[in-house]
Short mmCIF file of C-alpha atoms in Angstrom, two decimals:
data_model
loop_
_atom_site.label_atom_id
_atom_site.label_comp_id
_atom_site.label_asym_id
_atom_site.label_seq_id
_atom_site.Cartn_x
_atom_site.Cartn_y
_atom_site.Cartn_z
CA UNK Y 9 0.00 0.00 0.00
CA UNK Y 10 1.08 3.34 -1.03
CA UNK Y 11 1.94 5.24 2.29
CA UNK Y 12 0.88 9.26 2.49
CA UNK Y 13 3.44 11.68 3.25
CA UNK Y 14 3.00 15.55 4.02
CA UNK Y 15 3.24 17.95 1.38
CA UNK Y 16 5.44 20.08 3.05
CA UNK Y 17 7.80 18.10 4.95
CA UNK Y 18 7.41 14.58 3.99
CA UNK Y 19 6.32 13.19 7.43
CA UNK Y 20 4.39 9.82 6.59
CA UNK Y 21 1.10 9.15 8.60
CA UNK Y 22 1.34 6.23 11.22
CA UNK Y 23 -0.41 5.91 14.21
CA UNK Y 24 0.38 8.72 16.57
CA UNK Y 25 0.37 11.31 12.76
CA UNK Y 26 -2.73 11.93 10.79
CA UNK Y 27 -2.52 13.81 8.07
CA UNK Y 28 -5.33 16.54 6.73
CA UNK Y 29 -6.61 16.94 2.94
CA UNK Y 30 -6.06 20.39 1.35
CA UNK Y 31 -9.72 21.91 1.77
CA UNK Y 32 -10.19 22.47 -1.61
CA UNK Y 33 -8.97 19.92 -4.00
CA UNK Y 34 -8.05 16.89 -2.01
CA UNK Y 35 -4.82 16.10 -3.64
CA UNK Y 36 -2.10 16.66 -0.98
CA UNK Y 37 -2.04 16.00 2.39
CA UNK Y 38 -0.76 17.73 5.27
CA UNK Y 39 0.63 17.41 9.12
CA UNK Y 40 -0.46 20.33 10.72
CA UNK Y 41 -1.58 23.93 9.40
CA UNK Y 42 1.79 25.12 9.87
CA UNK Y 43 3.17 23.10 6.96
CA UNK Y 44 -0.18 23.81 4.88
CA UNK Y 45 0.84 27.40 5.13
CA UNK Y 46 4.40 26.44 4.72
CA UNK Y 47 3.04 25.30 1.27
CA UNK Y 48 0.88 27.56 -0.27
CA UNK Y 49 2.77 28.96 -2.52
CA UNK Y 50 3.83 26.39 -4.19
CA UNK Y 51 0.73 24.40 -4.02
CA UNK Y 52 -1.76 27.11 -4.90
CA UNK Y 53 -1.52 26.87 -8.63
CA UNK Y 54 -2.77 23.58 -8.72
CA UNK Y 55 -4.81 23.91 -6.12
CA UNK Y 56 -6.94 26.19 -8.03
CA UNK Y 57 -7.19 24.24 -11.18
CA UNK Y 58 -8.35 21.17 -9.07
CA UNK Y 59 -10.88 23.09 -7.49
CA UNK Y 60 -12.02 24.29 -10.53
CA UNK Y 61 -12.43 21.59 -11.70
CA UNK Y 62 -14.10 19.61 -9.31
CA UNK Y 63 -16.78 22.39 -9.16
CA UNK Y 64 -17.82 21.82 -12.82
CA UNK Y 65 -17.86 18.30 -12.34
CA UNK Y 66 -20.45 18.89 -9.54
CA UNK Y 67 -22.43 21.69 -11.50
CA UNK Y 68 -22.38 20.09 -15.00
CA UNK Y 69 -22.85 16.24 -13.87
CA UNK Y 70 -26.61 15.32 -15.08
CA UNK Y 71 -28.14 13.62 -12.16
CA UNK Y 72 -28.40 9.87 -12.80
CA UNK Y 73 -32.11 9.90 -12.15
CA UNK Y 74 -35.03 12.43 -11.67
CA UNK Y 75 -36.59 13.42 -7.88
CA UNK Y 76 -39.32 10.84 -9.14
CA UNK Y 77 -37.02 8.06 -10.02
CA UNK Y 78 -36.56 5.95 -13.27
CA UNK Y 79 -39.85 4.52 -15.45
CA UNK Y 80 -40.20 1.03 -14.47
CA UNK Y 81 -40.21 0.47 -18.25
CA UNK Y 82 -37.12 2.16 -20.10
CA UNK Y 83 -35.51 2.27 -16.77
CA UNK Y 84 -35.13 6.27 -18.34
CA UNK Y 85 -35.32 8.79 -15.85
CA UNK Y 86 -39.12 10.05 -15.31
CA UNK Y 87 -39.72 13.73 -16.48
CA UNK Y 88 -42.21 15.84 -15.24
CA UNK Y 89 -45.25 14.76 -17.66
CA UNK Y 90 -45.62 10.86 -16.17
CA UNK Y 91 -48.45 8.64 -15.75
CA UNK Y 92 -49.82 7.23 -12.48
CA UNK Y 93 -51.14 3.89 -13.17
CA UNK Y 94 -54.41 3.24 -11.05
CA UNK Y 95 -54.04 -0.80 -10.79
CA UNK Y 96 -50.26 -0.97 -9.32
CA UNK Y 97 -49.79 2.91 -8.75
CA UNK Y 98 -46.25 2.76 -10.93
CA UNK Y 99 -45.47 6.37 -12.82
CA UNK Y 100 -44.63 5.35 -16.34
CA UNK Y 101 -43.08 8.03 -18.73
CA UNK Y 102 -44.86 9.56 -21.16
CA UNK Y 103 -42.79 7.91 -24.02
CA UNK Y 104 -43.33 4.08 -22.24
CA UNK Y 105 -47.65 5.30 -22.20
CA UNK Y 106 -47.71 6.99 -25.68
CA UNK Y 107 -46.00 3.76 -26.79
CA UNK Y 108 -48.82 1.08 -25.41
CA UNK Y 109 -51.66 3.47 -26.19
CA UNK Y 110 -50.08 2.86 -29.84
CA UNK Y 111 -49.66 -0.89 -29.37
CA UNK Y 112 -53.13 -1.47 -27.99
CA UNK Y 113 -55.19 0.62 -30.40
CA UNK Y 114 -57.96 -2.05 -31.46
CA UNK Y 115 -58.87 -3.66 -28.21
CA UNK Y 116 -59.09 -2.50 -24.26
CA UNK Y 117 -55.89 -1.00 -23.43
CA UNK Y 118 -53.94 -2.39 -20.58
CA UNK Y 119 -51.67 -1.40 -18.27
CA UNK Y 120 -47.87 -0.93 -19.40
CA UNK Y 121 -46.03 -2.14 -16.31
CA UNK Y 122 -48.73 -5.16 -14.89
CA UNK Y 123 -50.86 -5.86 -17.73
CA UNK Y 124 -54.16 -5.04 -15.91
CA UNK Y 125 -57.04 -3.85 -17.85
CA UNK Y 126 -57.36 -0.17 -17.69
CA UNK Y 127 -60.73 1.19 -15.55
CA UNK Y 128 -63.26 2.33 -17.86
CA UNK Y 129 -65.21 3.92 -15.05
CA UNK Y 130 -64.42 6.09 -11.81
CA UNK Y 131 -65.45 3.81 -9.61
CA UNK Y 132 -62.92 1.04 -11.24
CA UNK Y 133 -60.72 3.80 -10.77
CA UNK Y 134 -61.15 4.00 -6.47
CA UNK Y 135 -61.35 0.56 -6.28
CA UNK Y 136 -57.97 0.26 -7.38
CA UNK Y 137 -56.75 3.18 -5.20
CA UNK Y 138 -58.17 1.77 -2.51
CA UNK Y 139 -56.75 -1.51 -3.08
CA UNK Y 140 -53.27 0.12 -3.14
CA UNK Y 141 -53.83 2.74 0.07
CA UNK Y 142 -54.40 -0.32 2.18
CA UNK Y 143 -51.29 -2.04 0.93
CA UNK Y 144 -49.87 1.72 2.05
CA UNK Y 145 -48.36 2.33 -1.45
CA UNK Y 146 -47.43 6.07 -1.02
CA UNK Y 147 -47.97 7.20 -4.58
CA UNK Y 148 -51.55 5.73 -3.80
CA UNK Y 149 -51.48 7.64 -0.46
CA UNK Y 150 -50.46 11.10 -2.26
CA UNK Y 151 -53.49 10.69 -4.86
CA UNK Y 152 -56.13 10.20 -1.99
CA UNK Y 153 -55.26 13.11 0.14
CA UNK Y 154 -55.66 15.09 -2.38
CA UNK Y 155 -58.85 13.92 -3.69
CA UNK Y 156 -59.64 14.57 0.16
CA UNK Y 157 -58.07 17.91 -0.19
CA UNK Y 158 -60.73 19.04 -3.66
CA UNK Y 159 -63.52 18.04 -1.39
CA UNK Y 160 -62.32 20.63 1.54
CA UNK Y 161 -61.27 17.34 4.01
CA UNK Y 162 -57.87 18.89 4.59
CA UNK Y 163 -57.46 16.52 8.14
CA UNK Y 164 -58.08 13.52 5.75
CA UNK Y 165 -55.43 15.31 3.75
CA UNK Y 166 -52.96 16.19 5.67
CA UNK Y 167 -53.10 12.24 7.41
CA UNK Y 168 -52.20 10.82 4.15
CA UNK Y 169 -50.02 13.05 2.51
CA UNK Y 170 -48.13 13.23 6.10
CA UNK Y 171 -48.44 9.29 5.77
CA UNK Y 172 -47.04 9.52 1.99
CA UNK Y 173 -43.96 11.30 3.21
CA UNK Y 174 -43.07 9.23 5.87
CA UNK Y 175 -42.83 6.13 3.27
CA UNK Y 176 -40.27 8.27 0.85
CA UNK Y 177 -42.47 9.97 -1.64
CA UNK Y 178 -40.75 13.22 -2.41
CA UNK Y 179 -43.64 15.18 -4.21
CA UNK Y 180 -45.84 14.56 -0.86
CA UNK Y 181 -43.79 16.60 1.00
CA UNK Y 182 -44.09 19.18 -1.83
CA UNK Y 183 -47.69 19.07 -1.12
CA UNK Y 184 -47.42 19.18 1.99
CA UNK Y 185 -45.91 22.11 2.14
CA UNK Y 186 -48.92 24.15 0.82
CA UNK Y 187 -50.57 22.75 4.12
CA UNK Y 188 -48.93 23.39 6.79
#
């Protein structure tokens, strides 16, 4: 293993020595602030380009995923125009719906990710809800409080939005926020 030294005046860490990063770039390492200052002007250069860098690394890098995660699907990240899926409550991207709506053209369309029939009524529709707010499914959870929340139940609200959040569901917080 490759042992780290000081920058400034070579020391190698062991037990009773442990040596600092430079604040900003994380190349060198140093003993004590003495020999950090010791070094700064011949360290500073470089210093600067590596922070430089490392700050457009962290404000260029595209995230790897979305707040709302990846489609089930494409495994592509989901934008913000999705599709909640009544039956098993999974947001599908708009590309992975547009594409089954154009699969399943000449009979009863189904859902992309489970293959359940799509509801043809509203009361198909809260049966399935329902189905998925007892099995505490927080994207289930979201979508009832604020059904609640149209009719002016804002208690009802609150409890399952509240209940939402506590499972993981980022945009439930967002809604709770106009709430509280």
């Amino acid at each position: 293993a490759a042992e780290m030294c000081c920058a400034s005046c070579g020391i190698t860490e062991v037990d009773d020595v442990k040596l600092q990063k430079c604040d900003a770039c994380d190349l060198v390492r140093y003993c004590s602030d003495k020999c950090h200052e010791d070094n700064r002007p011949t360290h500073e250069r470089a210093c600067k380009e590596r922070a430089t860098e490392l700050r457009d690394e962290i404000l260029f890098k595209q995230p790897e995923s979305s707040y709302l995660g990846d489609c089930p699907i494409c495994f592509l990240p989901i934008s913000v125009e999705f599709f909640v899926q009544s039956c098993c409550s999974k947001m599908i991207c708009d590309g992975c719906s547009y594409a089954n709506a154009r699969r399943e053209t000449k009979k009863r369309q189904t859902c992309p990710f489970c293959r359940h029939p799509v509801p043809r009524s509203k009361e198909e529709i809260d049966k399935n809800n329902n189905k998925r707010v007892a099995a505490n499914d927080p994207i289930a959870l979201m979508q009832m409080g604020m059904e609640y929340h149209h009719k002016g139940e804002n208690e009802a609200a609150v409890d399952h939005l509240t209940k939402a959040a506590e499972l993981g569901f980022v945009e439930a917080n967002f809604k709770l926020a106009f709430f509280l």
